[in-house]
Short mmCIF file of C-alpha atoms and ligand atoms in Angstrom, two decimals:
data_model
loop_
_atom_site.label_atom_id
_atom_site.label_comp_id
_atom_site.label_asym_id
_atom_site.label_seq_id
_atom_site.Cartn_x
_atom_site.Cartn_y
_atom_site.Cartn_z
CA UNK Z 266 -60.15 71.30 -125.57
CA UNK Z 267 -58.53 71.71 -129.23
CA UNK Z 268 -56.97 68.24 -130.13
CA UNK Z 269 -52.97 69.19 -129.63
CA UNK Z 270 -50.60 69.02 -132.64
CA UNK Z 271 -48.37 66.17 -132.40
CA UNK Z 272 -45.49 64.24 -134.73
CA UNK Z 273 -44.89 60.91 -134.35
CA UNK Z 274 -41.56 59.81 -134.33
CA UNK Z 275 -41.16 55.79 -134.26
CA UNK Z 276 -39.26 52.71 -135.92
CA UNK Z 277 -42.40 50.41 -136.42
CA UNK Z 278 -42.07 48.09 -134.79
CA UNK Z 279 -44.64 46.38 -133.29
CA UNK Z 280 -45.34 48.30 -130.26
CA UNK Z 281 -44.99 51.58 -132.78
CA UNK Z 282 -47.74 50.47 -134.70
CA UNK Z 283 -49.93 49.92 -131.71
CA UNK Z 284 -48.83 53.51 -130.60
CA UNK Z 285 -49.65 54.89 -134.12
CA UNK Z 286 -52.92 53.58 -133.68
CA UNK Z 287 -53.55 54.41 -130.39
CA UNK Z 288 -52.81 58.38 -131.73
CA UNK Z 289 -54.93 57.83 -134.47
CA UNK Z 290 -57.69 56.84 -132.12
CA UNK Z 291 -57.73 59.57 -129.22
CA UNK Z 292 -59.51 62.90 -130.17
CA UNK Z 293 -56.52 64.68 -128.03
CA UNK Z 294 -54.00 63.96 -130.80
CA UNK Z 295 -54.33 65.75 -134.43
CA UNK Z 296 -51.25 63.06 -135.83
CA UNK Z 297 -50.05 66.02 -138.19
CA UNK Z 298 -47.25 63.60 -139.70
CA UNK Z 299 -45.31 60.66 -139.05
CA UNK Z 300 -41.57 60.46 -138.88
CA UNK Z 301 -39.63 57.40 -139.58
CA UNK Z 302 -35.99 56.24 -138.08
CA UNK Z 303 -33.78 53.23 -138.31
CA UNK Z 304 -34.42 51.21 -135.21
CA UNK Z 305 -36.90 47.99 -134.81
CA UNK Z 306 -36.40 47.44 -138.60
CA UNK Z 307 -34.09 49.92 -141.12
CA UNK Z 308 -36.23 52.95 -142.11
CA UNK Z 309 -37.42 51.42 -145.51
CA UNK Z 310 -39.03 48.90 -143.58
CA UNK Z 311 -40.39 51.04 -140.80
CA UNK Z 312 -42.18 53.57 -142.96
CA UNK Z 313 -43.99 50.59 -145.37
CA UNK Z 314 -45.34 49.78 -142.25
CA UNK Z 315 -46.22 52.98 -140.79
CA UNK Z 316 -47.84 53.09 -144.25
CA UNK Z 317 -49.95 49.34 -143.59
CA UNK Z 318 -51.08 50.55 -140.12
CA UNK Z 319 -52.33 54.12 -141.72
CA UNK Z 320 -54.26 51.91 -144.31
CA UNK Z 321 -55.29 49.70 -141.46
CA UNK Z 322 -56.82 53.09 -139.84
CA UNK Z 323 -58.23 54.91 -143.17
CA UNK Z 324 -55.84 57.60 -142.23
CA UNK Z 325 -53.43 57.45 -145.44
CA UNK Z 326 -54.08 61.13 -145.78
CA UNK Z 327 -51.27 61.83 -143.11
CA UNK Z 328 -47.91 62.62 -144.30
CA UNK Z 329 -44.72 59.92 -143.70
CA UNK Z 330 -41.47 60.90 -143.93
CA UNK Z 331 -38.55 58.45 -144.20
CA UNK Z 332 -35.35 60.03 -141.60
CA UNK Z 333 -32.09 58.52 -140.25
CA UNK Z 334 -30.56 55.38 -142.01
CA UNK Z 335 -27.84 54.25 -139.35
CA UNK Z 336 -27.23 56.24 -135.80
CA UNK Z 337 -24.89 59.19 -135.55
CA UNK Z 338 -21.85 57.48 -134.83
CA UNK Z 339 -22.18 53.73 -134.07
CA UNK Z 340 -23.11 50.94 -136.81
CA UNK Z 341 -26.62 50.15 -136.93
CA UNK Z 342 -28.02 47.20 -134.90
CA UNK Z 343 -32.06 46.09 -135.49
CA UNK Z 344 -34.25 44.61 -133.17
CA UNK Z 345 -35.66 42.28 -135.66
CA UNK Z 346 -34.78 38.91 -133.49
CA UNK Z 347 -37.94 41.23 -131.55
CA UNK Z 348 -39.96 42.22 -133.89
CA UNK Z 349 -39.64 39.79 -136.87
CA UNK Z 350 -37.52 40.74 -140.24
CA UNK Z 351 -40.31 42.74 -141.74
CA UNK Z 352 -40.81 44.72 -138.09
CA UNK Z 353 -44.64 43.08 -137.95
CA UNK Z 354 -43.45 40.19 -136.82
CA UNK Z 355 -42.83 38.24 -139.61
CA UNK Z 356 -46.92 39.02 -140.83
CA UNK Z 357 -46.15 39.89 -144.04
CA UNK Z 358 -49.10 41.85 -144.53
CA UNK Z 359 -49.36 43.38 -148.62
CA UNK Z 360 -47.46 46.81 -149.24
CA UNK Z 361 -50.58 49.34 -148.30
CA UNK Z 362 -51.94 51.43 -151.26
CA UNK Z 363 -52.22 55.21 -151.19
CA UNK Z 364 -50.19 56.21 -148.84
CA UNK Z 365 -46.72 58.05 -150.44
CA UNK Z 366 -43.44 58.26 -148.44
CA UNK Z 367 -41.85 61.43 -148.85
CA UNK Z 368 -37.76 61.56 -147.82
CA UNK Z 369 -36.33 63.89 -145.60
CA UNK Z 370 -38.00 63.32 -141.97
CA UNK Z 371 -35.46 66.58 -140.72
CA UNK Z 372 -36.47 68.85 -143.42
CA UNK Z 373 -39.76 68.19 -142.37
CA UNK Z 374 -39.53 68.49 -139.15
CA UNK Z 375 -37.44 71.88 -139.61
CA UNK Z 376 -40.47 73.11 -141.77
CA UNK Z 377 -43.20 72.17 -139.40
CA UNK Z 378 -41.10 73.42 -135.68
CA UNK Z 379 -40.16 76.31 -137.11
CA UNK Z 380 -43.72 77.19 -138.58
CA UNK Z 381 -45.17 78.98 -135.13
CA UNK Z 382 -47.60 76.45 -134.13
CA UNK Z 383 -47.78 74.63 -131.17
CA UNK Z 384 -46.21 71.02 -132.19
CA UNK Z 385 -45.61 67.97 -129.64
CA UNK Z 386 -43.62 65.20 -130.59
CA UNK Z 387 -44.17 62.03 -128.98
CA UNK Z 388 -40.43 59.72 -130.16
CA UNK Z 389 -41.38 56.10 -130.26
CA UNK Z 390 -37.65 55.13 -131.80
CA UNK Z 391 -33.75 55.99 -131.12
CA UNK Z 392 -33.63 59.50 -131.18
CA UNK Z 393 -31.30 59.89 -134.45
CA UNK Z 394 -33.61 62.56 -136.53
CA UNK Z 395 -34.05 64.74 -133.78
CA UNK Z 396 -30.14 65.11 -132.59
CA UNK Z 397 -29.99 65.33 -136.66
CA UNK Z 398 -32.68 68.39 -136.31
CA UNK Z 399 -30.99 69.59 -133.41
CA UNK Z 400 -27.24 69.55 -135.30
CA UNK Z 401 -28.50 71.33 -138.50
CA UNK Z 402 -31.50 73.83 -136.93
CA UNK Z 403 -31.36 74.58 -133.46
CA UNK Z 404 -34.16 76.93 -132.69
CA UNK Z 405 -36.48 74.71 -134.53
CA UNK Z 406 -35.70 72.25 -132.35
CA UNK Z 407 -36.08 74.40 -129.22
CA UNK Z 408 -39.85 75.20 -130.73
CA UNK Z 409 -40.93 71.75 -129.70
CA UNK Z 410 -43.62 72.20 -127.49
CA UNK Z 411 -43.41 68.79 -125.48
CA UNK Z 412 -40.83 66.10 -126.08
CA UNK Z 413 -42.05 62.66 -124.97
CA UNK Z 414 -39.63 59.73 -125.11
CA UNK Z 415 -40.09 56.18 -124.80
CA UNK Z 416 -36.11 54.80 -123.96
CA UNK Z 417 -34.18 54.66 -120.96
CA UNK Z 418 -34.69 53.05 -117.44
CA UNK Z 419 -34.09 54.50 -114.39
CA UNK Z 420 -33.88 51.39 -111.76
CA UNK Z 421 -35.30 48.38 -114.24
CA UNK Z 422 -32.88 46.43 -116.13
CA UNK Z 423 -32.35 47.20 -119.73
CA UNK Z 424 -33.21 45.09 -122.52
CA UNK Z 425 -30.26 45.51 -124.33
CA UNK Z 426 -27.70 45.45 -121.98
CA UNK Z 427 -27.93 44.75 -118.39
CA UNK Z 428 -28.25 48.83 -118.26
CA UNK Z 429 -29.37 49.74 -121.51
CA UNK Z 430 -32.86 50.50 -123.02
CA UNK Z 431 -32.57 49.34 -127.05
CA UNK Z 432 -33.87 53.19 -128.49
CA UNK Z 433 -31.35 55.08 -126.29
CA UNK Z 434 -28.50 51.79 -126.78
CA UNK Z 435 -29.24 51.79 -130.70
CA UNK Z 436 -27.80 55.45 -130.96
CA UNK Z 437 -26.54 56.76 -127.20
CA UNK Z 438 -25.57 59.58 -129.22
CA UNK Z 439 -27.96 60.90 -130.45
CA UNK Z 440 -29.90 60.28 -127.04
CA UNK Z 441 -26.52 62.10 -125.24
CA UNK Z 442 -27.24 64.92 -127.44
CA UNK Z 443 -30.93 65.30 -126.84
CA UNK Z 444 -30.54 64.69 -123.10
CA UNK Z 445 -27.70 67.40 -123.07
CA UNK Z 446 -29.45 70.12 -125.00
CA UNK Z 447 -32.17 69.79 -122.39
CA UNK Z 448 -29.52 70.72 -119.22
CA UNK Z 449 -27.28 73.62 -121.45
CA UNK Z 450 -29.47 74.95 -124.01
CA UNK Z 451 -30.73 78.78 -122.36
CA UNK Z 452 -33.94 78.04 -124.93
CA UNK Z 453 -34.71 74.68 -122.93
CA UNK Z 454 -34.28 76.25 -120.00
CA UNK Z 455 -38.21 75.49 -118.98
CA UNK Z 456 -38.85 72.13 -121.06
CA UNK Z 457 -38.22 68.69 -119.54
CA UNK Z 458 -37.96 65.20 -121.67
CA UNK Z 459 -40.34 63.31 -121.06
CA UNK Z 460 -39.02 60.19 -120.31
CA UNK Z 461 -40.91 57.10 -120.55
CA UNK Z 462 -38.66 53.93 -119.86
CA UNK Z 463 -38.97 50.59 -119.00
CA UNK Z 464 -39.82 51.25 -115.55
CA UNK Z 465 -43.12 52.20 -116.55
CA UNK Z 466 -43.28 50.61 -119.69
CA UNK Z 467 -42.87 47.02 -118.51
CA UNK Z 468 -45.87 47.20 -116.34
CA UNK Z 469 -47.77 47.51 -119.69
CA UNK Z 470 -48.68 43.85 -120.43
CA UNK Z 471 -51.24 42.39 -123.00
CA UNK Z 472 -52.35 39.51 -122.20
CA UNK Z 473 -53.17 36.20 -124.04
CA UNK Z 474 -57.10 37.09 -122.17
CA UNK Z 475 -56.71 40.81 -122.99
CA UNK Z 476 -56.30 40.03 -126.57
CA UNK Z 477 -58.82 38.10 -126.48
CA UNK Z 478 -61.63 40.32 -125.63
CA UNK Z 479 -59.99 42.71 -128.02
CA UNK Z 480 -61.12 40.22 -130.84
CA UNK Z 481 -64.79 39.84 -129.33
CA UNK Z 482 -64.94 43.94 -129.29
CA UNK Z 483 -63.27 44.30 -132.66
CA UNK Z 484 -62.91 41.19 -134.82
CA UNK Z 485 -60.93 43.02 -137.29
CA UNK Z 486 -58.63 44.97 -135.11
CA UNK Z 487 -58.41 42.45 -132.74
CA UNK Z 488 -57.34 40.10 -135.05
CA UNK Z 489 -54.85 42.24 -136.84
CA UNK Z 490 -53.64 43.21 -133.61
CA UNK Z 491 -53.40 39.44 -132.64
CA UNK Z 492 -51.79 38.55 -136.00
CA UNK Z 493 -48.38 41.37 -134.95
CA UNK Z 494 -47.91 40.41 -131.62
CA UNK Z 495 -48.17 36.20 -132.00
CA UNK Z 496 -44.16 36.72 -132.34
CA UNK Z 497 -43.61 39.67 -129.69
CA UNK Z 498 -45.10 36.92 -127.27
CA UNK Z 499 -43.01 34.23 -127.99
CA UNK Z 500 -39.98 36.80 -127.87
CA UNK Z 501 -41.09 38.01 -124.36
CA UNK Z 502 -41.38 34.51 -123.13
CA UNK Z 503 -38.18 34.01 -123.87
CA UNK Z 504 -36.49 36.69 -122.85
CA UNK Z 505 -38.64 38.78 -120.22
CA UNK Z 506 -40.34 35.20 -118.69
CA UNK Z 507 -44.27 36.76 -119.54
CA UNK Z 508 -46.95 35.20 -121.15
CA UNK Z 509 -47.77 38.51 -123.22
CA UNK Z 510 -45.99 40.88 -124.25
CA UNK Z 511 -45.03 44.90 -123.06
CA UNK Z 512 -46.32 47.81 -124.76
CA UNK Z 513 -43.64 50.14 -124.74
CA UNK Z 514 -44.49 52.70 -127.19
CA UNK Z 515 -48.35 52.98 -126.75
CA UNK Z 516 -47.40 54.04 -123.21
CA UNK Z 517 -45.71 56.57 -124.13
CA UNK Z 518 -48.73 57.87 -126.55
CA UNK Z 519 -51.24 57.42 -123.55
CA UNK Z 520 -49.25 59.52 -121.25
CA UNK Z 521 -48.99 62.16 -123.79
CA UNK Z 522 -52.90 61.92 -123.50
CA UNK Z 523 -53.69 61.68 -120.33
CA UNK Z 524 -50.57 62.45 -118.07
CA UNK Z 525 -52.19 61.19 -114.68
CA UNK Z 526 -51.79 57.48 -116.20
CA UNK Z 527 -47.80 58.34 -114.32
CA UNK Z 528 -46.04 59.32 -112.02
CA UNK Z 529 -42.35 60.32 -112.03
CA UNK Z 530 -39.55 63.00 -110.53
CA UNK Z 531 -37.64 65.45 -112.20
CA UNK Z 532 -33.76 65.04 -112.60
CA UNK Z 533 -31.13 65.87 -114.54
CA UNK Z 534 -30.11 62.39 -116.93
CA UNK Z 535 -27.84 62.01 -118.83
CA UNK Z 536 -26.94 59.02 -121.62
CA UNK Z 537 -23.56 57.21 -121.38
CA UNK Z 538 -22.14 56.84 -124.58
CA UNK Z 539 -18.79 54.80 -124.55
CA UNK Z 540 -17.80 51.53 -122.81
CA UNK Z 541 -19.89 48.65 -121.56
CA UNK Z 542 -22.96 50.70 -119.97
CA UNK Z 543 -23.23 52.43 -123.35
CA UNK Z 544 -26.82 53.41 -124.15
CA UNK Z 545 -27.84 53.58 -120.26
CA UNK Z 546 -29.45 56.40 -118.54
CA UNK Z 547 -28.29 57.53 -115.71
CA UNK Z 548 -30.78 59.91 -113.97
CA UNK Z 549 -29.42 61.86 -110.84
CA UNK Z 550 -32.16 61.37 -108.00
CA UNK Z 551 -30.53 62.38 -105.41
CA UNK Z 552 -28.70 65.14 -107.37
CA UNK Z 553 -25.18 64.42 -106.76
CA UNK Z 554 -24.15 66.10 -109.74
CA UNK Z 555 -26.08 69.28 -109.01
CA UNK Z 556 -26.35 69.60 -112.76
CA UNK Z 557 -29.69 71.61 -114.66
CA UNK Z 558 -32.97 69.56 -114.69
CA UNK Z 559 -33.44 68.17 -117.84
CA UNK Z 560 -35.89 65.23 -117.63
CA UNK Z 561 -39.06 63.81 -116.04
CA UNK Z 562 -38.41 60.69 -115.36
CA UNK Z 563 -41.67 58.04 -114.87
CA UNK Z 564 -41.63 55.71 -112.23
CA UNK Z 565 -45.28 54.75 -111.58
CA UNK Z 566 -48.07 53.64 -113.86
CA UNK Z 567 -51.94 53.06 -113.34
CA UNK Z 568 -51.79 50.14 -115.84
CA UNK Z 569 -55.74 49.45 -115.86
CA UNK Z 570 -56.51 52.91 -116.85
CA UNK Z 571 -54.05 52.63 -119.38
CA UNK Z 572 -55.77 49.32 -120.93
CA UNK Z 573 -59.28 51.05 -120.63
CA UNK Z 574 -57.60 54.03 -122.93
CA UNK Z 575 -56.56 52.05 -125.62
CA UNK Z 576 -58.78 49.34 -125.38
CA UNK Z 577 -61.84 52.12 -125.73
CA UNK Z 578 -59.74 53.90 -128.14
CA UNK Z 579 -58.38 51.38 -130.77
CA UNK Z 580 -61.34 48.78 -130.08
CA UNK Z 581 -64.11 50.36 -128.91
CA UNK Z 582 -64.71 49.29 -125.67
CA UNK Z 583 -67.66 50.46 -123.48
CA UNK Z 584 -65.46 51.67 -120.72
CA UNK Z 585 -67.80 50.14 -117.95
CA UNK Z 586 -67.55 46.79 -119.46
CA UNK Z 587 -64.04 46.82 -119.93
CA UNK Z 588 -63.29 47.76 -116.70
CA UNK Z 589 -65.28 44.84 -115.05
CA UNK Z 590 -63.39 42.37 -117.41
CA UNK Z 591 -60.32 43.74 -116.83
CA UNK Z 592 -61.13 43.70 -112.83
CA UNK Z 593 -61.12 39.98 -113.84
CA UNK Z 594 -58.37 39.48 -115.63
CA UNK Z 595 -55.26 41.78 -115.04
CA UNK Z 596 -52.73 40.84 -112.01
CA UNK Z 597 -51.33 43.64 -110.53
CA UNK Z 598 -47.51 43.96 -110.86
CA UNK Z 599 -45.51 44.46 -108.67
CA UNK Z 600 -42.09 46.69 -108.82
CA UNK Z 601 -40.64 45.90 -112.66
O1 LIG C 103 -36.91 49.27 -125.76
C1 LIG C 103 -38.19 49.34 -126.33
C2 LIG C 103 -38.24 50.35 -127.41
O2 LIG C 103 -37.31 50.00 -128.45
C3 LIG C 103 -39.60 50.40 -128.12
O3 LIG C 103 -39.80 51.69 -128.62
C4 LIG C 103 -39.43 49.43 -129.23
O4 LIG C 103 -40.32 49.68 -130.32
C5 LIG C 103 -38.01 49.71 -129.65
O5 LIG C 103 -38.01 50.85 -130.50
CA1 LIG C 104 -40.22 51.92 -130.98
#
């Protein structure tokens, strides 16, 4: 099968730049270019690093395009207390060589959706450039071929709020406006969002042991990897009460992959945007609101064939191997 056509869009982040190199890894993904938002760290930030993990990966040839500054309505609010005040937490790595930033993430985006092809795009961030694309070029928009979000949370508790996930609680509006173009636009009619929240994505946990048999696979990866995440751990200790820490955004890549990795239902959600639940999803299960289908939302996760994916993707792994070691080591969660 032809590797599918897919932009990144992500706010790197230390999950991101897992995810980015989880795409850059699976031969189902052709990364075409990489858009940046304000989220995890403001967008300077985020696409430097986009630009390290590229050079990391001896992929510097793909384009990345700096988007959004602040959200569409609401002041700007980082994650860094997450993700460390240069989004890699706090690793300082050097500026990468050879890799150029080009402004403009919506022009590009406008350029690329409304060139014909078949283009996927897999948001790792708040969803800011594409209710930006949406606002200013409609039918481009509509051209996406598969929209696959990480945000939201159907029953887990957000990390934000007690009912908000940070992407869709850093700009509900933009999220709002996504999620409602999905119900009321005729051109969306057949297209669902993707919608890969916390439900899923907090039963995707590395592990002090899984990181280290990433190092004895790949020493340099391994290490690199172990070098970002040292401060994600001691934030999830903290606040989420894990030795390890969740892997939001490569989640959402996987799926895009391989999509029996979940399993979901398909709703009509929409994003609350004012008062104290703002940012949280609220996804109509039992339909109350009778409104159009606009999302599928994942509930369930196979979270050892998730590890085998990107441990055999990023690392290397020989799948057989990993799977024994993994047979060791992972506990299997229970409801998030
Ligand atoms: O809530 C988790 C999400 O918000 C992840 O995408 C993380 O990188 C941040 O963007
Ligand atoms: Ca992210």
């Amino acid at each position: 099968m032809n590797a599918q056509k897919v932009i990144l869009d992500c706010d790197p982040g230390i999950d991101d730049s897992l995810a980015v190199m989880l795409a850059l890894s699976c031969k189902e993904i052709e990364v075409i270019g990489i858009t940046v938002v304000c989220g995890n760290v403001p967008v300077e930030k985020g696409a430097a690093n986009v630009c390290r993990v590229l050079s990391w990966m001896d992929r510097t040839d793909i384009p990345v395009y700096k988007g959004a500054e602040k959200p569409l309505v609401r002041p700007y609010v980082n994650a860094e207390d997450t993700h460390g005040s240069d989004g890699l937490g706090e690793t300082y790595f050097p500026p990468a060589n050879g890799c150029t930033v080009k402004s403009d993430a919506v022009s590009y985006l406008k350029s690329v959706l409304s060139s014909g092809d078949d283009v996927s795009v897999i948001a790792l961030g708040p969803l800011t450039n594409l209710a930006q694309l949406l606002l200013c070029d409609e039918s481009a928009f509509c051209s996406i071929k598969e929209l696959i979000s990480m945000g939201g949370s159907y029953k887990s508790h957000g990390n934000c709020s007690p009912v908000a996930e940070y992407n869709y609680w850093c700009d509900p509006d933009a999220a709002a406006c996504v999620y409602n173009a999905f119900s009321e636009n005729p051109k969306l009619k057949h297209k669902l969002i993707h919608m890969v929240g916390l439900d899923v994505t907090r039963k995707i946990v590395l592990t002090p042991n899984i990181l280290e048999y990433m190092k004895t696979i790949n020493p340099d990866l391994g290490k690199k990897i172990e070098a970002v995440t040292r401060f994600y751990f001691d934030f999830h200790q903290k606040q989420e009460g894990i030795i390890g820490c969740v892997l939001n955004d490569p989640l959402a890549v996987a799926y895009f992959v391989d999509r029996s990795l979940c399993r979901g239902f398909v709703t009509h959600t929409e994003i609350e945007t004012e008062g104290i639940s703002y940012g949280q999803s609220l996804c109509d299960a039992f339909k109350i609101w009778n409104r159009p289908c606009n999302s599928l939302v994942l509930t369930e996760v196979d979270e050892k064939k998730f590890m085998l994916l990107f441990l055999s993707g990023v690392l290397g792994a020989d799948l057989d191997e990993a799977s024994r070691i993994l047979d060791s080591i992972m506990v299997r969660r229970e409801r998030a």
